[in-house]
PDB file of C-alpha atoms in Angstrom:
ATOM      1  CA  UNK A   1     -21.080  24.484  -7.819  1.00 55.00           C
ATOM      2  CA  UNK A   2     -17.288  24.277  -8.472  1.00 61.00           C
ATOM      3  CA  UNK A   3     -17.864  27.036 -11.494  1.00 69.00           C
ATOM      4  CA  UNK A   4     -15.596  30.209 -11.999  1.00 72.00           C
ATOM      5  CA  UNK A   5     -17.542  33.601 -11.828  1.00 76.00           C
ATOM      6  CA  UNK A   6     -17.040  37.168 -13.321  1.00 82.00           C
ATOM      7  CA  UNK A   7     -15.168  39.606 -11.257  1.00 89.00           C
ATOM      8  CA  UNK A   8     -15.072  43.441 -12.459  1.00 95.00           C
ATOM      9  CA  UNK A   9     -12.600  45.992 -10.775  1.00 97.00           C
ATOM     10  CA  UNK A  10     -13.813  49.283 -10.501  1.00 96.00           C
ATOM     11  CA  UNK A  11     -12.072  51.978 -12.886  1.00 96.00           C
ATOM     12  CA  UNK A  12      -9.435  53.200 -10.972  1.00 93.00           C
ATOM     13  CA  UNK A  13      -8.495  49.796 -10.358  1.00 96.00           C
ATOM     14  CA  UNK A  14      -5.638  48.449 -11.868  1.00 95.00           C
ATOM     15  CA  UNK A  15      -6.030  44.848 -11.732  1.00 94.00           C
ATOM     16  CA  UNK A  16      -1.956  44.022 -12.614  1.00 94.00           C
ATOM     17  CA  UNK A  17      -0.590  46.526 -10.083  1.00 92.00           C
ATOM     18  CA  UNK A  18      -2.233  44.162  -7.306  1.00 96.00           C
ATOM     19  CA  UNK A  19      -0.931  41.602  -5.112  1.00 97.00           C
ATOM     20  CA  UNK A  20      -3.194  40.051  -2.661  1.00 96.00           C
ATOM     21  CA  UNK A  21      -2.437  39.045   0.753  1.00 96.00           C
ATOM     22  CA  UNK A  22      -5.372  37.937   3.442  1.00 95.00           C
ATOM     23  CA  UNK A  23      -9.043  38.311   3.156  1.00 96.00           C
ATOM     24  CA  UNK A  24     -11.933  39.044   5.533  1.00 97.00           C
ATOM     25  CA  UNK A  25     -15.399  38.146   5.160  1.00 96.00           C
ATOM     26  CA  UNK A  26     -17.724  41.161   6.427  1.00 95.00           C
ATOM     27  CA  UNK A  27     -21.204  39.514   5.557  1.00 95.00           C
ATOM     28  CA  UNK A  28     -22.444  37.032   2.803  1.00 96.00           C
ATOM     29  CA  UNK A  29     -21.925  39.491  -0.181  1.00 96.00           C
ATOM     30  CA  UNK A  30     -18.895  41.277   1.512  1.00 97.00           C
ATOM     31  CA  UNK A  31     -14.943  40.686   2.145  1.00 97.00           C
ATOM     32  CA  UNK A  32     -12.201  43.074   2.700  1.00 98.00           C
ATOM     33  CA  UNK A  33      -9.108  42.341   1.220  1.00 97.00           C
ATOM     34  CA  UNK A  34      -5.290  43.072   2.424  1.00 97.00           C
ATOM     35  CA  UNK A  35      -3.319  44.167  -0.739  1.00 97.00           C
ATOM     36  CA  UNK A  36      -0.305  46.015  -1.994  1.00 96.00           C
ATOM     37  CA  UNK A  37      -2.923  48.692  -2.561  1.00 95.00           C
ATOM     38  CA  UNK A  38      -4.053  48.886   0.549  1.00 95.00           C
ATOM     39  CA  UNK A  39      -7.840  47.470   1.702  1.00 97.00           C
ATOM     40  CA  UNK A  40      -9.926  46.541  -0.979  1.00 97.00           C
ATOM     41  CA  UNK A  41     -13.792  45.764  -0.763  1.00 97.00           C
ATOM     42  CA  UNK A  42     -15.124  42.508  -2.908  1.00 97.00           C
ATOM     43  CA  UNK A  43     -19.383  42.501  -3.000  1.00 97.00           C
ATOM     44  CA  UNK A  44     -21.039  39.718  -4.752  1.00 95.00           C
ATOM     45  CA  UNK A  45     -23.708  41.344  -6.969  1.00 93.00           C
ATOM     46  CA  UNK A  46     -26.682  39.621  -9.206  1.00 91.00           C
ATOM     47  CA  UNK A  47     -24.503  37.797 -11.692  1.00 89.00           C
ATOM     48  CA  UNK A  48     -21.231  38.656 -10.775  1.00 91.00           C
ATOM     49  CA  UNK A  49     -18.411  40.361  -8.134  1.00 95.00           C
ATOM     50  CA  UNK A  50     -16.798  43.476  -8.694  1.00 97.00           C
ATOM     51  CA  UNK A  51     -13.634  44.547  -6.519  1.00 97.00           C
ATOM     52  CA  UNK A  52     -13.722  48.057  -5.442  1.00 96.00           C
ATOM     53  CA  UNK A  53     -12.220  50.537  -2.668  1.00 96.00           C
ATOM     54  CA  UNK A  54     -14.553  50.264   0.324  1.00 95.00           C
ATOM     55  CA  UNK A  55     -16.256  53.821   0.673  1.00 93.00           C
ATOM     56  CA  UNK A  56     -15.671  53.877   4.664  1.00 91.00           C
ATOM     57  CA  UNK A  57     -11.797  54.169   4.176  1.00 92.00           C
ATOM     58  CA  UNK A  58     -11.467  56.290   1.539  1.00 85.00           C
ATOM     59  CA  UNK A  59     -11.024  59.090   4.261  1.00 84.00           C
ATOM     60  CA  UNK A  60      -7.568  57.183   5.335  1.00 88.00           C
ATOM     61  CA  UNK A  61      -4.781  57.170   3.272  1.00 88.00           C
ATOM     62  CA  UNK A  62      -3.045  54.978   5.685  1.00 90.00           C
ATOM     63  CA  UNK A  63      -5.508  52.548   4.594  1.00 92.00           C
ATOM     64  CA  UNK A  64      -7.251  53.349   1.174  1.00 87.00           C
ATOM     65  CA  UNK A  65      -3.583  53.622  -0.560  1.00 85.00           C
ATOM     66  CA  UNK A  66      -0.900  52.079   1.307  1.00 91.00           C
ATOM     67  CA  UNK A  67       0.422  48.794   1.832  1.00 95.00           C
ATOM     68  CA  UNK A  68      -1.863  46.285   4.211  1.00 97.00           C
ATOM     69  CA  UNK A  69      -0.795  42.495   5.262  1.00 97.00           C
ATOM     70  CA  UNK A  70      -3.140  41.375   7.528  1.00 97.00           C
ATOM     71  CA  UNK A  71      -6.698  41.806   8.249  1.00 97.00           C
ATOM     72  CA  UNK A  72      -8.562  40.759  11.232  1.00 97.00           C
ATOM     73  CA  UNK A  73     -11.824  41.496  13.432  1.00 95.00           C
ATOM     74  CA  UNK A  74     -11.739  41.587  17.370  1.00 92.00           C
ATOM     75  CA  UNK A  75     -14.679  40.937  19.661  1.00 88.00           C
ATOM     76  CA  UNK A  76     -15.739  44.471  19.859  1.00 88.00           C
ATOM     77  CA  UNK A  77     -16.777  44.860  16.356  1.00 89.00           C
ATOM     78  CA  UNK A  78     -13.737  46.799  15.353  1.00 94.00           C
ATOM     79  CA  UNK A  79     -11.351  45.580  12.381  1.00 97.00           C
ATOM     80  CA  UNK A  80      -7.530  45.448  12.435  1.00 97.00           C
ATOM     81  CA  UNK A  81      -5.072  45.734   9.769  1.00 97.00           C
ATOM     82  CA  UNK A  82      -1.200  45.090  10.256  1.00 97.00           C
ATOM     83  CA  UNK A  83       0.816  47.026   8.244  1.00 97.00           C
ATOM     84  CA  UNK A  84       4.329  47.017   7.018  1.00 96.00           C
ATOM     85  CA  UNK A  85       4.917  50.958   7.452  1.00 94.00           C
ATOM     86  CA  UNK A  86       2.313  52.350   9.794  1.00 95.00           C
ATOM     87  CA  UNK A  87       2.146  49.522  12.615  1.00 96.00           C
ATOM     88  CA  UNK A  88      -1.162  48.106  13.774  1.00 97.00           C
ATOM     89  CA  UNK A  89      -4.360  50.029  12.862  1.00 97.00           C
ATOM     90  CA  UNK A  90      -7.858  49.771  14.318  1.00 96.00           C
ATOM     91  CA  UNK A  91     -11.022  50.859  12.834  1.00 95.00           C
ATOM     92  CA  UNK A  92     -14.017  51.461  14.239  1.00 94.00           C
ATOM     93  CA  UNK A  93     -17.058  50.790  12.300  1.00 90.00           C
ATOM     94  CA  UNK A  94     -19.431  52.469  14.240  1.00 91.00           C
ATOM     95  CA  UNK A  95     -17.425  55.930  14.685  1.00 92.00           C
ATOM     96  CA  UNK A  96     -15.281  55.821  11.710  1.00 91.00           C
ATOM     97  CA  UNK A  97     -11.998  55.960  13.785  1.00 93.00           C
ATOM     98  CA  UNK A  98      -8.876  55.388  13.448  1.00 94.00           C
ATOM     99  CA  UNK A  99      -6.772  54.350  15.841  1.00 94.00           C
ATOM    100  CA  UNK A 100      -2.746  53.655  15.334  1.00 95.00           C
ATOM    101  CA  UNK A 101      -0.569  51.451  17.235  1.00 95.00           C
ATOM    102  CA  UNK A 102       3.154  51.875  16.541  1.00 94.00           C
ATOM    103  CA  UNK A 103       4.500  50.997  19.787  1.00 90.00           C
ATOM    104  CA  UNK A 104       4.763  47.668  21.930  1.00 90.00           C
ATOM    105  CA  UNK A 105       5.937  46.367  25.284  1.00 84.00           C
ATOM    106  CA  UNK A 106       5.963  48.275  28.602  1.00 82.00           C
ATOM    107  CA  UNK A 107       8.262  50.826  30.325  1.00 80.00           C
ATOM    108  CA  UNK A 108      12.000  51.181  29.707  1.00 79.00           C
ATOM    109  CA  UNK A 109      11.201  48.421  26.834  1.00 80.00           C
ATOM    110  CA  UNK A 110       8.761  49.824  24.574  1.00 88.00           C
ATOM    111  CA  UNK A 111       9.672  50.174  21.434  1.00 88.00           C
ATOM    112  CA  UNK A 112       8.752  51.439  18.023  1.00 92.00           C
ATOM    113  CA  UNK A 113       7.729  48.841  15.670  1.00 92.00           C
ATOM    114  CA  UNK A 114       6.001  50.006  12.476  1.00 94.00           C
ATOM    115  CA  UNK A 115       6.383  46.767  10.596  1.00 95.00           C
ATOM    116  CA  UNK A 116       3.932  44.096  11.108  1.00 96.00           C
ATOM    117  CA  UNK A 117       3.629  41.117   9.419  1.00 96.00           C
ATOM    118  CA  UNK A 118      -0.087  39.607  11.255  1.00 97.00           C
ATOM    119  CA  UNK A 119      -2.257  40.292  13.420  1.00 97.00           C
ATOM    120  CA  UNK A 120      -5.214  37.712  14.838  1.00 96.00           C
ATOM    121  CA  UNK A 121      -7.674  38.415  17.548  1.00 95.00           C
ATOM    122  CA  UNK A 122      -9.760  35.961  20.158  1.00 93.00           C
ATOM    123  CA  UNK A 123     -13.392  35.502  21.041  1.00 89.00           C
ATOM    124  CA  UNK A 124     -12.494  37.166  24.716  1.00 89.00           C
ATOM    125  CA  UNK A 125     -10.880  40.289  23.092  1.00 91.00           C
ATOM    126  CA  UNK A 126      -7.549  39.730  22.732  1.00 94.00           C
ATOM    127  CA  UNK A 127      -5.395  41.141  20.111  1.00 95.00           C
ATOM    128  CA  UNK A 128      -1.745  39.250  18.645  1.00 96.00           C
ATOM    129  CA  UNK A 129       0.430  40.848  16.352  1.00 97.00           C
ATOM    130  CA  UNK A 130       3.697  39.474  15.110  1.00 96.00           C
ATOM    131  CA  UNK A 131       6.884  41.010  13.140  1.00 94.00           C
ATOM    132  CA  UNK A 132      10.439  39.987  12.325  1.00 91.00           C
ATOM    133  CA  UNK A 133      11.257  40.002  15.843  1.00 89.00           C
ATOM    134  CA  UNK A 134       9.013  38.185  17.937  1.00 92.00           C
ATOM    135  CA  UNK A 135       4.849  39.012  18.888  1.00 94.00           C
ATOM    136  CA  UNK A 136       3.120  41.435  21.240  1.00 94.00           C
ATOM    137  CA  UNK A 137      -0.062  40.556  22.828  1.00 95.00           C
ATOM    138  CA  UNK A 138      -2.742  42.917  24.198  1.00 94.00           C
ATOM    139  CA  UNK A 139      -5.150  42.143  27.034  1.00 92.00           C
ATOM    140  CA  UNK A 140      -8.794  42.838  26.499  1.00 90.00           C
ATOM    141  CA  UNK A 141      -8.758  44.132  29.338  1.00 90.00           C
ATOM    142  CA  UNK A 142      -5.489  46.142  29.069  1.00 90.00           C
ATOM    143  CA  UNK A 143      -4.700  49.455  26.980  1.00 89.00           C
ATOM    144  CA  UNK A 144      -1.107  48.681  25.918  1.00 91.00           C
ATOM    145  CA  UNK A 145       0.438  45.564  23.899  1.00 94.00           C
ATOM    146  CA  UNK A 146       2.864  43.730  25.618  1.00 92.00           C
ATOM    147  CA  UNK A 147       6.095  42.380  24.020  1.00 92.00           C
ATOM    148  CA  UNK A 148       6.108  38.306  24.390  1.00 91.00           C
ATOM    149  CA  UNK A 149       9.587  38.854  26.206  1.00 87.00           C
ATOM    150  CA  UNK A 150       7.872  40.587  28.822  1.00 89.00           C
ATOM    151  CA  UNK A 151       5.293  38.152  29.431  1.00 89.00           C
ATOM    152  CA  UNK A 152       7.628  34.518  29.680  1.00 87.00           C
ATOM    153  CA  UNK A 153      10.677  34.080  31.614  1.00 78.00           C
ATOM    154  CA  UNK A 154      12.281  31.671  29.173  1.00 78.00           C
ATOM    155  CA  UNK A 155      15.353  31.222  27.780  1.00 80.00           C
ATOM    156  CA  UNK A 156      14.298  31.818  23.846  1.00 80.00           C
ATOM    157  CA  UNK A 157      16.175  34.245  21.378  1.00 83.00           C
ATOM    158  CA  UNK A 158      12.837  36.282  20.192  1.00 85.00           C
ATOM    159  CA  UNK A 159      14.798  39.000  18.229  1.00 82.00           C
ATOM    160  CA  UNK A 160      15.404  36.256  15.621  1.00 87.00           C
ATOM    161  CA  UNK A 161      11.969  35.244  15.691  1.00 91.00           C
ATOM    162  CA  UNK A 162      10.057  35.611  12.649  1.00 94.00           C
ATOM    163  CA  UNK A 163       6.225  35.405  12.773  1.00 96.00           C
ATOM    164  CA  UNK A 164       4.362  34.021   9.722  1.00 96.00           C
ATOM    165  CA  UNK A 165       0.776  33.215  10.978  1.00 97.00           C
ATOM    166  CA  UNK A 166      -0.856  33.602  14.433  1.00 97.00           C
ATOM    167  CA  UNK A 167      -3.973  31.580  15.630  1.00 95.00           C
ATOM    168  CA  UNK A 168      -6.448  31.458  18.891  1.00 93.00           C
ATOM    169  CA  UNK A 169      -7.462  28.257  19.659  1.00 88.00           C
ATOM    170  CA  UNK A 170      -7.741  26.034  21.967  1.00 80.00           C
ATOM    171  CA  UNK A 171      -7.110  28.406  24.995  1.00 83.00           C
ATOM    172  CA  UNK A 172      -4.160  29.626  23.613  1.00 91.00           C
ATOM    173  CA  UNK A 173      -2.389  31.815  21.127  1.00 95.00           C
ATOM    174  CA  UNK A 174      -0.635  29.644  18.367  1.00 96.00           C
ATOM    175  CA  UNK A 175       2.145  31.101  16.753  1.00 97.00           C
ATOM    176  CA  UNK A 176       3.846  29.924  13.137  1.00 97.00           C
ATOM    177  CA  UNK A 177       7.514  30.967  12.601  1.00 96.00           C
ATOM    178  CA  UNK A 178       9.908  31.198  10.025  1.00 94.00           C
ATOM    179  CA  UNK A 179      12.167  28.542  10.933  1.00 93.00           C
ATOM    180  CA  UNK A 180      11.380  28.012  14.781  1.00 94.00           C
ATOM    181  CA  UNK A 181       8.767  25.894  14.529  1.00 95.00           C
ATOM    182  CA  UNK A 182       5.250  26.213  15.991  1.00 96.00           C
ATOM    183  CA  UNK A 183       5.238  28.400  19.353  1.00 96.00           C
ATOM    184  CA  UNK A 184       2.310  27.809  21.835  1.00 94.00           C
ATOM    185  CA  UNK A 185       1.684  30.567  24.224  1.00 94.00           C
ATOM    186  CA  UNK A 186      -0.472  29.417  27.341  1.00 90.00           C
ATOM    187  CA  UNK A 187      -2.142  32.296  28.950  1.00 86.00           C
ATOM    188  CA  UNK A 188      -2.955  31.096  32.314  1.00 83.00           C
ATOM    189  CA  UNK A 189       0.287  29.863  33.002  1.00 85.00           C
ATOM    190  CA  UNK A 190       2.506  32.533  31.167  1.00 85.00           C
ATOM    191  CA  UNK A 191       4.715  29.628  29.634  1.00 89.00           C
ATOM    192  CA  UNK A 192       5.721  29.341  25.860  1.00 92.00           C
ATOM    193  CA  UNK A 193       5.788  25.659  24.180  1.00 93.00           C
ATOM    194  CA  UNK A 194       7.390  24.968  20.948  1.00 94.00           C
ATOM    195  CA  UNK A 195       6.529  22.459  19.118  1.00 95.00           C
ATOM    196  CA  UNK A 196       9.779  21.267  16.016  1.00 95.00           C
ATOM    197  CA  UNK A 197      10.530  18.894  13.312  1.00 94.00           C
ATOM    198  CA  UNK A 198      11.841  16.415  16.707  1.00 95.00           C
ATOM    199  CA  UNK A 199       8.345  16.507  17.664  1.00 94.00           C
ATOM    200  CA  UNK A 200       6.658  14.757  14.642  1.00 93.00           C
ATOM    201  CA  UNK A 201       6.170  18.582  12.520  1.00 94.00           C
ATOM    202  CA  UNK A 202       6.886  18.176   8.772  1.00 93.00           C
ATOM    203  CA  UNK A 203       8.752  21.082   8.766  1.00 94.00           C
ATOM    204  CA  UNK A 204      10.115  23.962  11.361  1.00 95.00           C
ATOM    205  CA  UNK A 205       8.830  26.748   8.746  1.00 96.00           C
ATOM    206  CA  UNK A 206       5.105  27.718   9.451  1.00 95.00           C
ATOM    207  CA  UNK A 207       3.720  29.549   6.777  1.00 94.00           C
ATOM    208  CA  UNK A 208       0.089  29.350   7.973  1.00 95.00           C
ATOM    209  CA  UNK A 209      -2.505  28.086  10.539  1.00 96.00           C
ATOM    210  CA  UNK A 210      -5.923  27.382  10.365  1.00 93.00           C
ATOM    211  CA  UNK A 211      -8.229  26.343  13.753  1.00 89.00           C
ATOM    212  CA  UNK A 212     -10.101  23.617  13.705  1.00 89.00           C
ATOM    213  CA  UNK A 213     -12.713  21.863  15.763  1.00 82.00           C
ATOM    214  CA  UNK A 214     -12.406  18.898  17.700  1.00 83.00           C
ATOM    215  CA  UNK A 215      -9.315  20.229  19.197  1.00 87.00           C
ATOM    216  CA  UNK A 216      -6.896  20.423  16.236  1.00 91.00           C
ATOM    217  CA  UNK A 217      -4.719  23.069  14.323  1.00 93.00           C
ATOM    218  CA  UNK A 218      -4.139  22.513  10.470  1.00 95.00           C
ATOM    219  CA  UNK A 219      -0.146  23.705   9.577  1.00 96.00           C
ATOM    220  CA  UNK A 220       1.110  24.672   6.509  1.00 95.00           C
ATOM    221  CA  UNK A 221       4.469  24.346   5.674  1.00 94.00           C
ATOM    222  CA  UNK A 222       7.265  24.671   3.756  1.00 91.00           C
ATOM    223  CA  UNK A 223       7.235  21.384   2.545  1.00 90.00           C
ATOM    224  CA  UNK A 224       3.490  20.439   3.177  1.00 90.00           C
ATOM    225  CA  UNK A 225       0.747  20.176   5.789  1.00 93.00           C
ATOM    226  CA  UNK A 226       0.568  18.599   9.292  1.00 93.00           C
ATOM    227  CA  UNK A 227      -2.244  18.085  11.456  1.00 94.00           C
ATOM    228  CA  UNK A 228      -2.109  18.774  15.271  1.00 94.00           C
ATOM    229  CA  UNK A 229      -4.301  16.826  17.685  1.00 93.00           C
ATOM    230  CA  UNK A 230      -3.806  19.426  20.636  1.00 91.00           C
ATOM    231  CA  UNK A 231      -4.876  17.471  23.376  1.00 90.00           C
ATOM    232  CA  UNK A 232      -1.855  15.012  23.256  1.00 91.00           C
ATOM    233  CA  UNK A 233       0.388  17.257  21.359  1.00 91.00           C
ATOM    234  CA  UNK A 234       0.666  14.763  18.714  1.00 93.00           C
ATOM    235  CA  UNK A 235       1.081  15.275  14.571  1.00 94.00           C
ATOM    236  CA  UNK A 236      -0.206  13.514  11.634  1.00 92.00           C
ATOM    237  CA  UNK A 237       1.368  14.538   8.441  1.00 88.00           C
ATOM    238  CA  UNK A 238      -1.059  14.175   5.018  1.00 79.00           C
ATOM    239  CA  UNK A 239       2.036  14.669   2.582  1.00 70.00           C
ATOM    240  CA  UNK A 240       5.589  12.985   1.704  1.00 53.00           C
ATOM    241  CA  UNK A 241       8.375  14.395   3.704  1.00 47.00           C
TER     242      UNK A 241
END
């Protein structure tokens, strides 16, 4: 039903000191949490849910104490976590790895980038993360991210490009911006679509996206939510402008 349940915190917990930010579901009884506290394990017990550090990244302080955004699994089984200080880190579950990525883009024009903001992956492998300055994308079948300048030969300012949400669907990587409006980054063709308030959006300011089926992508905003019918690139907004 629609009825509130108990939630403990474990001891050391300190349930004030903690902002939350995205959330992961592992199984039916398990979901990591993104926090200011770094990753944080909720399990769904008999009669109620207790919040708790998760005992396979207690070893990582990068992880078990420090600040985490984003959280997000890839197709390989491993889970991702964008972070504000120590870039982009991947764990794997089945050696208890670590793996840090702090810098993106190729040749002369890689570059350090320890703040992320987000990080989404797709069903083939691929990994997105974005930052204050644009998005790097890595191939499944590549090693290295690759800064979105590097990829599109377009005449778009992406060091003022500020990321908010990314999204897979559709065949492509859907990005939400801070003022930019919604970017659409087509893969096979290595072009870049945006998508603005002059094309039926509510609002330029993306603050989240959310795949659906049937070919759509639900946008929050700023100053409420649209509804993209991708096929014919049209909007339908649910709430007053």
């Amino acid at each position: 039903g629609n009825d509130f349940v108990l939630m403990k915190f474990a001891p050391e917990l300190d349930p004030k000191a903690i902002q939350y930010f995205s959330i992961l579901q592992l199984s039916p009884k398990r979901w990591w949490l993104a926090t200011t506290i770094g990753v944080l394990e909720l399990r769904k017990r008999t009669t109620d849910y207790i919040l708790l550090r998760p005992s396979e990244l207690k070893g990582n302080s990068m992880l078990a104490n420090a600040l985490v955004y984003s959280i997000a699994s890839d197709a390989n089984g491993n889970y991702l976590f964008a972070t504000p200080h120590n870039g982009l880190l991947s764990y794997d579950s089945k050696t208890g790895l670590v793996q840090q990525y702090l810098y993106f883009g190729k040749g002369s024009s890689k570059k350090k980038i320890a703040h992320l903001d987000i990080v989404a992956s797709s069903d083939e492998g691929d990994i997105a993360v974005g930052h204050h300055r644009g998005f790097a994308i890595k191939f499944h079948d590549e090693k290295e991210f690759i800064h979105i300048d590097q990829l599109v030969n377009q005449s778009f300012d992406f060091s003022k490009l500020s990321v908010y949400d990314l999204a897979y669907n559709h065949g492509y990587l859907w990005v939400g911006s801070e003022g930019d409006g919604l970017l659409c980054f087509d893969f096979k063709r290595k072009r870049l679509k945006v998508f603005t308030i002059k094309d039926g959006l509510i609002s330029n300011s993306i603050t989240s996206l959310h795949a659906m089926q049937e070919g759509k992508m639900l946008i929050g905003t700023n100053r409420g939510m649209s509804i993209m019918h991708i096929p014919t690139g049209t909007f339908t907004t649910y709430l007053r402008k």
